[in-house]
XYZ file of C-alpha atoms in Angstrom:
500
model
C -19.085 -17.719 32.075
C -18.276 -18.610 36.464
C -14.811 -18.091 35.151
C -14.842 -14.988 33.478
C -16.049 -14.197 36.316
C -14.175 -14.715 38.455
C -11.079 -14.181 36.640
C -11.570 -11.442 34.191
C -14.258 -9.055 35.809
C -12.657 -9.796 39.817
C -9.056 -11.029 39.299
C -6.431 -10.630 37.286
C -6.846 -11.980 33.736
C -3.821 -15.042 34.406
C -1.882 -12.354 34.874
C 1.347 -12.512 32.725
C 0.080 -15.700 31.014
C -1.173 -14.596 27.894
C -1.087 -17.283 25.905
C -4.134 -18.908 28.362
C -6.217 -15.847 27.611
C -5.647 -15.959 23.782
C -5.916 -19.719 23.841
C -9.572 -19.565 26.048
C -10.682 -17.460 23.839
C -10.239 -19.098 20.707
C -12.075 -22.107 22.423
C -15.245 -19.581 23.334
C -15.552 -18.591 19.931
C -15.487 -22.303 19.020
C -18.090 -22.680 21.971
C -19.776 -20.165 20.182
C -19.758 -21.245 16.651
C -21.525 -24.903 18.145
C -24.404 -23.333 20.684
C -25.129 -19.843 19.325
C -27.584 -21.232 16.874
C -29.843 -22.945 19.209
C -28.394 -23.889 22.079
C -26.601 -20.555 23.552
C -28.897 -17.494 21.450
C -28.172 -14.791 24.525
C -24.248 -15.658 23.794
C -23.566 -11.649 23.556
C -26.512 -10.484 26.055
C -24.213 -12.525 28.440
C -21.399 -11.300 27.030
C -22.071 -7.023 27.411
C -23.071 -7.961 31.167
C -19.534 -8.116 33.016
C -18.306 -5.317 30.378
C -20.845 -3.129 31.930
C -20.982 -4.693 35.648
C -24.020 -3.255 38.170
C -22.174 -0.559 40.852
C -22.945 -2.825 43.737
C -21.175 -5.697 41.878
C -17.741 -3.305 43.530
C -16.221 -4.062 40.208
C -14.268 -1.216 38.077
C -16.981 0.434 35.110
C -13.914 0.531 32.602
C -12.147 -2.749 32.821
C -8.917 -3.251 30.803
C -9.075 -7.298 31.313
C -12.899 -7.697 30.298
C -12.849 -5.141 27.898
C -10.023 -6.859 26.227
C -11.282 -10.299 25.916
C -13.740 -9.120 24.902
C -11.489 -8.078 21.265
C -9.894 -11.031 21.261
C -13.487 -12.377 21.063
C -14.839 -10.235 18.321
C -11.835 -11.141 16.291
C -11.847 -14.278 16.389
C -15.328 -14.792 15.945
C -14.523 -12.425 12.831
C -11.713 -14.640 11.586
C -14.384 -18.741 12.270
C -16.860 -16.675 9.901
C -15.767 -14.117 7.629
C -12.172 -13.577 7.367
C -11.070 -14.898 3.516
C -7.383 -16.277 4.121
C -8.310 -18.204 6.734
C -11.624 -20.004 4.364
C -8.908 -20.756 1.968
C -6.336 -22.199 3.992
C -8.459 -24.282 5.655
C -9.838 -27.664 3.193
C -13.282 -26.927 1.664
C -16.733 -27.486 3.819
C -19.621 -27.254 2.366
C -20.901 -27.700 6.080
C -18.995 -25.399 6.960
C -19.491 -22.997 4.639
C -22.903 -22.468 5.403
C -22.732 -22.106 9.248
C -20.690 -19.579 8.828
C -22.922 -17.787 6.311
C -26.472 -18.893 8.457
C -24.261 -17.130 12.219
C -23.194 -13.467 10.377
C -27.101 -13.476 8.629
C -28.067 -14.203 12.914
C -25.770 -11.856 14.163
C -26.428 -9.068 11.028
C -29.956 -10.004 12.392
C -30.289 -10.490 16.440
C -27.249 -8.889 17.982
C -24.354 -6.580 15.067
C -25.459 -3.050 16.717
C -25.538 -3.962 19.889
C -21.754 -5.032 19.128
C -20.883 -2.590 17.422
C -22.651 0.229 20.381
C -20.691 -1.158 22.599
C -17.240 -1.267 20.784
C -17.008 2.042 19.723
C -18.402 3.081 23.866
C -15.727 1.316 25.002
C -13.244 2.627 22.747
C -14.277 6.102 23.048
C -14.751 6.060 27.042
C -10.980 4.108 26.717
C -9.988 6.863 25.041
C -11.269 9.820 27.401
C -9.954 8.244 29.959
C -6.686 8.020 27.800
C -5.945 11.371 27.480
C -6.373 11.885 31.192
C -3.102 9.452 31.790
C -0.761 10.908 29.563
C -1.786 14.209 30.881
C -1.351 13.212 34.564
C 2.808 11.198 32.573
C 0.960 8.194 34.317
C 3.023 5.773 32.184
C 1.570 2.219 33.771
C -1.935 3.351 32.625
C -1.260 4.414 29.051
C -0.356 1.652 28.213
C -2.433 -0.154 29.647
C -5.344 1.628 28.267
C -3.366 2.301 25.282
C -3.655 -1.825 24.181
C -7.461 -1.475 24.846
C -8.207 1.281 22.261
C -6.083 -0.118 20.230
C -7.893 -3.797 20.458
C -10.954 -2.170 20.411
C -9.720 -0.399 17.171
C -8.472 -3.712 15.543
C -11.382 -5.742 16.323
C -14.129 -2.633 14.696
C -11.523 -3.640 11.725
C -12.916 -7.190 11.351
C -16.683 -7.067 11.174
C -17.246 -3.976 9.236
C -16.603 -5.504 5.854
C -19.784 -8.651 7.236
C -21.724 -6.337 8.960
C -24.343 -3.581 7.700
C -21.885 -0.269 6.813
C -25.727 1.584 8.139
C -23.471 0.022 11.662
C -19.848 1.505 11.470
C -19.625 4.931 8.576
C -21.741 7.679 10.533
C -21.204 10.429 11.967
C -19.578 10.175 14.888
C -17.657 7.250 14.196
C -15.577 9.401 11.453
C -15.496 11.508 14.257
C -13.282 9.032 15.990
C -11.440 7.110 13.964
C -9.901 10.686 12.577
C -9.377 11.143 15.728
C -7.113 8.629 16.365
C -5.708 8.862 13.623
C -3.220 11.815 15.305
C -2.998 9.306 18.016
C 0.659 9.154 19.963
C 0.483 5.375 19.890
C 1.245 4.138 16.328
C -0.510 0.910 16.732
C -3.785 2.638 17.457
C -2.974 5.435 14.579
C -2.131 1.624 11.889
C -5.758 0.325 13.627
C -7.750 2.903 12.338
C -6.487 3.241 8.768
C -7.247 -0.215 8.542
C -10.822 -0.101 9.940
C -10.344 2.960 7.210
C -9.392 0.639 4.414
C -12.246 -2.377 5.297
C -14.876 0.577 5.724
C -13.369 1.938 2.210
C -13.078 -1.835 0.658
C -16.180 -3.581 1.625
C -18.266 -4.982 -0.946
C -21.927 -2.842 -1.979
C -24.340 -3.655 -4.350
C -25.159 -0.465 -5.711
C -21.632 1.614 -7.049
C -23.651 4.544 -5.999
C -23.685 3.738 -2.554
C -19.938 3.422 -2.983
C -19.424 6.636 -3.881
C -21.976 7.663 -0.813
C -19.344 5.828 1.010
C -17.101 8.043 -0.208
C -18.176 11.044 -0.259
C -19.698 11.156 3.101
C -16.278 9.877 4.560
C -13.882 12.450 2.349
C -10.646 11.692 3.349
C -8.218 13.169 0.324
C -8.086 15.897 2.925
C -7.316 14.421 5.928
C -4.667 11.852 4.134
C -3.443 15.784 2.415
C -2.375 16.607 6.157
C -0.813 13.516 7.777
C 1.269 13.277 4.844
C 2.268 16.355 5.164
C 3.250 15.815 8.359
C 4.897 12.752 8.181
C 7.164 14.843 5.999
C 7.286 17.655 8.161
C 7.846 15.290 11.691
C 10.223 12.897 8.766
C 12.747 16.437 9.029
C 12.558 17.695 12.715
C 12.110 14.468 14.600
C 14.191 11.638 13.644
C 14.376 9.918 16.405
C 10.891 8.887 15.813
C 11.890 7.901 12.177
C 10.393 4.269 12.197
C 7.133 5.244 13.614
C 6.901 7.507 10.387
C 7.639 5.442 8.186
C 5.735 2.756 9.008
C 2.603 4.978 9.759
C 3.094 7.022 5.923
C 3.177 2.454 4.363
C 0.277 2.409 6.033
C -1.599 6.075 5.049
C -0.166 4.677 1.286
C -2.289 1.597 1.524
C -5.044 3.655 2.930
C -4.590 5.576 -0.065
C -3.914 2.994 -2.526
C -7.535 1.529 -1.507
C -8.642 4.695 -2.022
C -8.012 4.972 -4.948
C -8.861 1.458 -6.696
C -11.935 2.506 -5.875
C -12.812 5.094 -7.499
C -10.790 3.916 -10.845
C -13.687 0.862 -10.425
C -16.281 3.542 -9.754
C -14.407 5.508 -13.225
C -14.743 2.092 -14.984
C -18.225 1.106 -13.822
C -20.333 1.259 -17.203
C -23.838 1.112 -14.820
C -23.371 4.015 -12.618
C -25.370 6.825 -14.291
C -22.851 9.291 -16.315
C -22.698 12.630 -13.336
C -21.648 10.315 -10.808
C -18.395 8.490 -13.108
C -17.715 12.200 -13.711
C -17.603 12.870 -9.489
C -15.443 9.600 -8.983
C -13.557 11.058 -11.510
C -12.903 14.012 -9.886
C -12.512 12.958 -6.837
C -9.504 10.922 -8.300
C -8.299 13.504 -9.356
C -7.743 15.176 -6.227
C -6.095 12.008 -4.461
C -3.791 11.870 -7.553
C -0.806 14.107 -6.167
C -0.642 12.491 -2.433
C -0.794 9.389 -4.423
C 2.337 10.226 -6.343
C 3.699 12.352 -3.227
C 4.056 8.697 -1.119
C 5.535 6.950 -5.015
C 8.009 9.200 -4.964
C 8.639 7.736 -0.980
C 12.377 6.956 0.169
C 11.166 4.010 1.232
C 10.038 0.929 -1.325
C 7.634 -0.491 1.116
C 5.947 2.981 1.117
C 6.688 3.762 -2.972
C 5.448 -0.274 -3.593
C 1.971 0.671 -2.212
C 0.666 2.507 -4.546
C 1.765 0.257 -7.722
C -1.836 -1.550 -7.490
C -3.201 1.970 -7.718
C -1.034 2.850 -10.638
C -1.293 -0.132 -12.915
C -4.666 0.169 -12.750
C -4.749 3.608 -13.895
C -2.915 3.038 -16.727
C -5.411 0.041 -17.049
C -8.004 2.453 -17.459
C -5.988 5.133 -19.668
C -5.869 1.510 -21.874
C -9.134 0.890 -22.253
C -10.122 5.283 -22.865
C -7.150 4.919 -25.862
C -9.128 1.624 -27.629
C -12.062 3.326 -27.100
C -11.598 6.903 -28.163
C -8.153 6.761 -29.699
C -7.688 10.191 -30.912
C -9.378 12.271 -27.847
C -8.883 9.821 -24.621
C -5.582 11.702 -24.043
C -6.354 14.934 -21.608
C -3.740 17.496 -19.759
C -4.681 15.994 -16.513
C -3.426 12.919 -18.179
C -0.270 13.613 -19.706
C 0.598 15.763 -15.917
C -0.366 12.326 -14.220
C 2.193 10.775 -16.866
C 5.133 13.072 -16.178
C 5.120 13.044 -12.966
C 4.952 8.802 -12.990
C 7.467 8.804 -14.683
C 9.919 10.994 -13.123
C 8.992 9.398 -9.900
C 9.562 5.801 -11.694
C 13.527 6.767 -13.260
C 14.114 8.079 -10.093
C 12.904 4.943 -8.547
C 15.165 3.098 -10.013
C 18.391 4.510 -8.214
C 20.452 2.202 -5.223
C 19.611 4.328 -2.531
C 22.846 5.981 -1.106
C 23.296 4.091 1.525
C 23.238 1.004 -0.079
C 26.248 -1.047 -0.641
C 25.667 -4.044 -2.833
C 28.715 -5.323 -1.520
C 27.500 -5.791 1.252
C 24.510 -7.412 -0.554
C 23.394 -11.216 -0.466
C 21.893 -13.147 -3.002
C 18.363 -12.460 -1.612
C 19.174 -8.861 -1.946
C 20.269 -8.531 -4.547
C 17.201 -10.406 -6.360
C 15.252 -8.193 -4.426
C 16.688 -5.182 -6.485
C 16.784 -6.675 -9.790
C 12.759 -7.522 -9.107
C 11.670 -4.252 -8.118
C 13.750 -2.535 -11.734
C 11.737 -5.123 -13.396
C 8.506 -4.200 -12.168
C 9.323 -0.134 -12.301
C 10.486 -0.999 -15.870
C 7.008 -2.875 -16.593
C 5.471 0.435 -15.501
C 7.578 2.426 -17.933
C 6.850 0.246 -20.812
C 3.232 0.759 -20.326
C 3.781 4.326 -19.808
C 5.807 3.734 -23.181
C 2.633 2.549 -25.334
C 0.587 6.377 -24.308
C 3.367 8.526 -25.551
C 6.929 6.530 -26.668
C 8.567 10.777 -27.141
C 8.280 11.230 -23.402
C 9.360 8.617 -22.126
C 12.362 8.058 -24.446
C 13.033 11.813 -23.911
C 12.568 11.978 -19.975
C 15.427 8.503 -20.255
C 17.476 10.597 -22.629
C 17.660 13.422 -21.044
C 18.161 12.716 -17.820
C 20.957 10.124 -18.722
C 23.221 12.982 -21.379
C 22.514 15.348 -18.578
C 24.150 13.504 -16.134
C 26.546 11.796 -18.355
C 28.259 15.570 -19.224
C 28.345 16.455 -15.573
C 30.633 13.529 -15.807
C 32.529 14.486 -18.121
C 32.733 18.207 -17.625
C 34.484 17.312 -14.351
C 30.847 17.407 -11.052
C 31.569 15.510 -8.344
C 29.263 12.699 -9.142
C 26.991 10.339 -6.055
C 27.914 6.246 -7.364
C 24.269 6.065 -7.345
C 24.017 9.046 -9.571
C 26.648 7.812 -11.914
C 25.556 4.339 -11.924
C 21.940 4.658 -13.250
C 22.803 6.984 -15.653
C 24.443 4.081 -17.723
C 22.127 2.035 -16.190
C 19.307 4.517 -18.133
C 21.936 4.166 -21.340
C 20.735 -0.005 -20.857
C 17.930 0.125 -20.459
C 17.312 2.575 -23.759
C 17.742 0.115 -26.126
C 15.347 -2.337 -24.575
C 12.247 0.115 -24.363
C 9.609 0.070 -27.913
C 11.650 -3.056 -28.284
C 12.340 -4.126 -32.818
C 10.942 0.335 -33.014
C 14.450 1.390 -32.559
C 15.680 -0.738 -35.366
C 18.600 -3.546 -34.499
C 22.592 -4.212 -35.393
C 24.327 -1.242 -36.293
C 21.002 0.682 -37.193
C 20.688 0.901 -33.810
C 22.787 2.994 -33.393
C 22.711 5.615 -36.364
C 20.411 6.226 -39.709
C 21.853 3.981 -42.263
C 19.625 3.929 -45.509
C 17.356 0.838 -45.606
C 18.396 -0.304 -48.984
C 22.229 -1.174 -48.609
C 22.817 -4.431 -50.430
C 23.344 -7.236 -47.702
C 26.357 -8.271 -49.212
C 27.818 -4.494 -48.293
C 26.984 -4.368 -45.193
C 30.118 -5.686 -44.211
C 32.356 -3.167 -45.920
C 29.741 0.313 -45.484
C 31.872 2.624 -42.549
C 28.846 3.173 -40.490
C 30.135 5.831 -38.747
C 29.791 8.582 -42.260
C 25.756 8.421 -40.828
C 24.207 10.337 -38.285
C 23.968 9.161 -35.081
C 19.851 7.411 -34.087
C 19.542 8.889 -30.407
C 21.184 5.227 -28.865
C 23.977 6.123 -30.458
C 23.643 9.397 -28.842
C 23.875 7.858 -25.374
C 26.672 5.349 -26.142
C 28.620 8.174 -27.760
C 28.374 9.956 -24.468
C 28.683 7.240 -22.479
C 31.907 6.335 -24.551
C 33.126 9.750 -24.274
C 32.294 10.501 -20.276
C 34.591 7.867 -19.410
C 32.361 7.169 -16.751
C 33.921 3.148 -16.554
C 36.889 4.989 -14.529
C 34.419 6.036 -11.708
C 36.116 4.508 -8.382
C 32.929 2.429 -7.485
C 32.480 -1.610 -8.956
C 28.926 -1.283 -9.200
C 29.394 1.878 -11.362
C 31.942 -0.519 -14.186
C 30.069 -3.761 -14.293
C 26.817 -1.592 -15.217
C 28.890 0.357 -17.742
C 30.579 -3.727 -19.634
C 27.535 -4.817 -19.070
C 25.987 -2.442 -21.623
C 28.871 -2.471 -23.179
C 28.459 -5.960 -23.967
C 24.552 -5.665 -24.942
C 25.245 -2.993 -27.200
C 28.475 -4.637 -28.669
C 27.336 -3.987 -32.440
C 27.631 -0.231 -31.213
C 31.508 -0.306 -31.955
C 31.464 -1.767 -34.823
């Protein structure tokens, strides 16, 4: 404690030697773990004395060095006693597991409220001083205070999963967190999103309590507003594109977590019917925002929604099994249509991409992305096969017709049209028939010995046959881009029976 006072309260906190601060905070955390239960029960009280020194001490009331060290200490402690990823990475120890549980219980009982009060008080005061420093254009001070607020919010996020939610979800904390979502500093906004994800996903014994937390937070209008703001910023201030895309990804992840919790509530058989209905209504309100993030041009943002998308489709599958004739509603049908339209567009190459410059890892990423999207489309097919086949064939045929008529297509649109023809034949498996019967409506009773001599061109084409005919007729194989030609010949080889 003497070292802390001299170096952090009155000194320069080891100057630019951040690694010393990190090592010391970790060493102090280990000491805390070993002594808190029996030898040093006043650990936090002693730390709090540094945060608010008496006026006669001469120390500044809001000391960024002490504040950052305190936050770092909280982060380290939460990692040691509650971080499941860290626990899984270590060799299992029953003794360590029991000790961590006792420390969590002891902190909840004695110091959790004081820790939470101290963290939030520093964040609130620092944010007020930060706003003033920004108004005065005091850049160095702004940088220091942004770090304090950022670390404070991350410290808050670290203990949200394991202390009483009545401490972390209050009118004051909700107001604070929502205000920080609009802070100019990206790091603060990202830390706030992390805190809200922790609150939403926190495990609660009673499902009704989870619903109440979600209702109190009322995140959907906030997400809707921020999503629209980031789209506007993206188009008007391209110089901030990196910050915008990073923040949109964080918002998408928050939307995903909120949606997953609502789907879980909708599927909870122990929840009263009226609360299940309320959960469903909240999910319906959230879905349009989730779809906008799913349609984002940046893959990281779009893929953040895939877990929610998968769970929604899984819940539809359960509903179909329980009530096959009545499960499909107008809202579900609209969701499937919108989702499918977005997914088909996500199959397209980015307009700035150059496959010839891609290495094996990049190509594998893109191919795996297409596989994942196709799996989701296959799931939609199980609910409405005509919707999927109709959407894919319409998109492909319209594009091929435009090219045949002389329209100028971008290479990625041309490649997508060819890929959709390739993909069409694989959706639904055996339902479309095999061999030549996949491309024409031939009689089912043709003798086996006569099949090789029958002129199948006399029979009307199936939808897949019409797509192959449109592909050949469009002469898109001559498109001046190697990716289009490669996809064309891969499709022609895949469906060689069409030419027989």
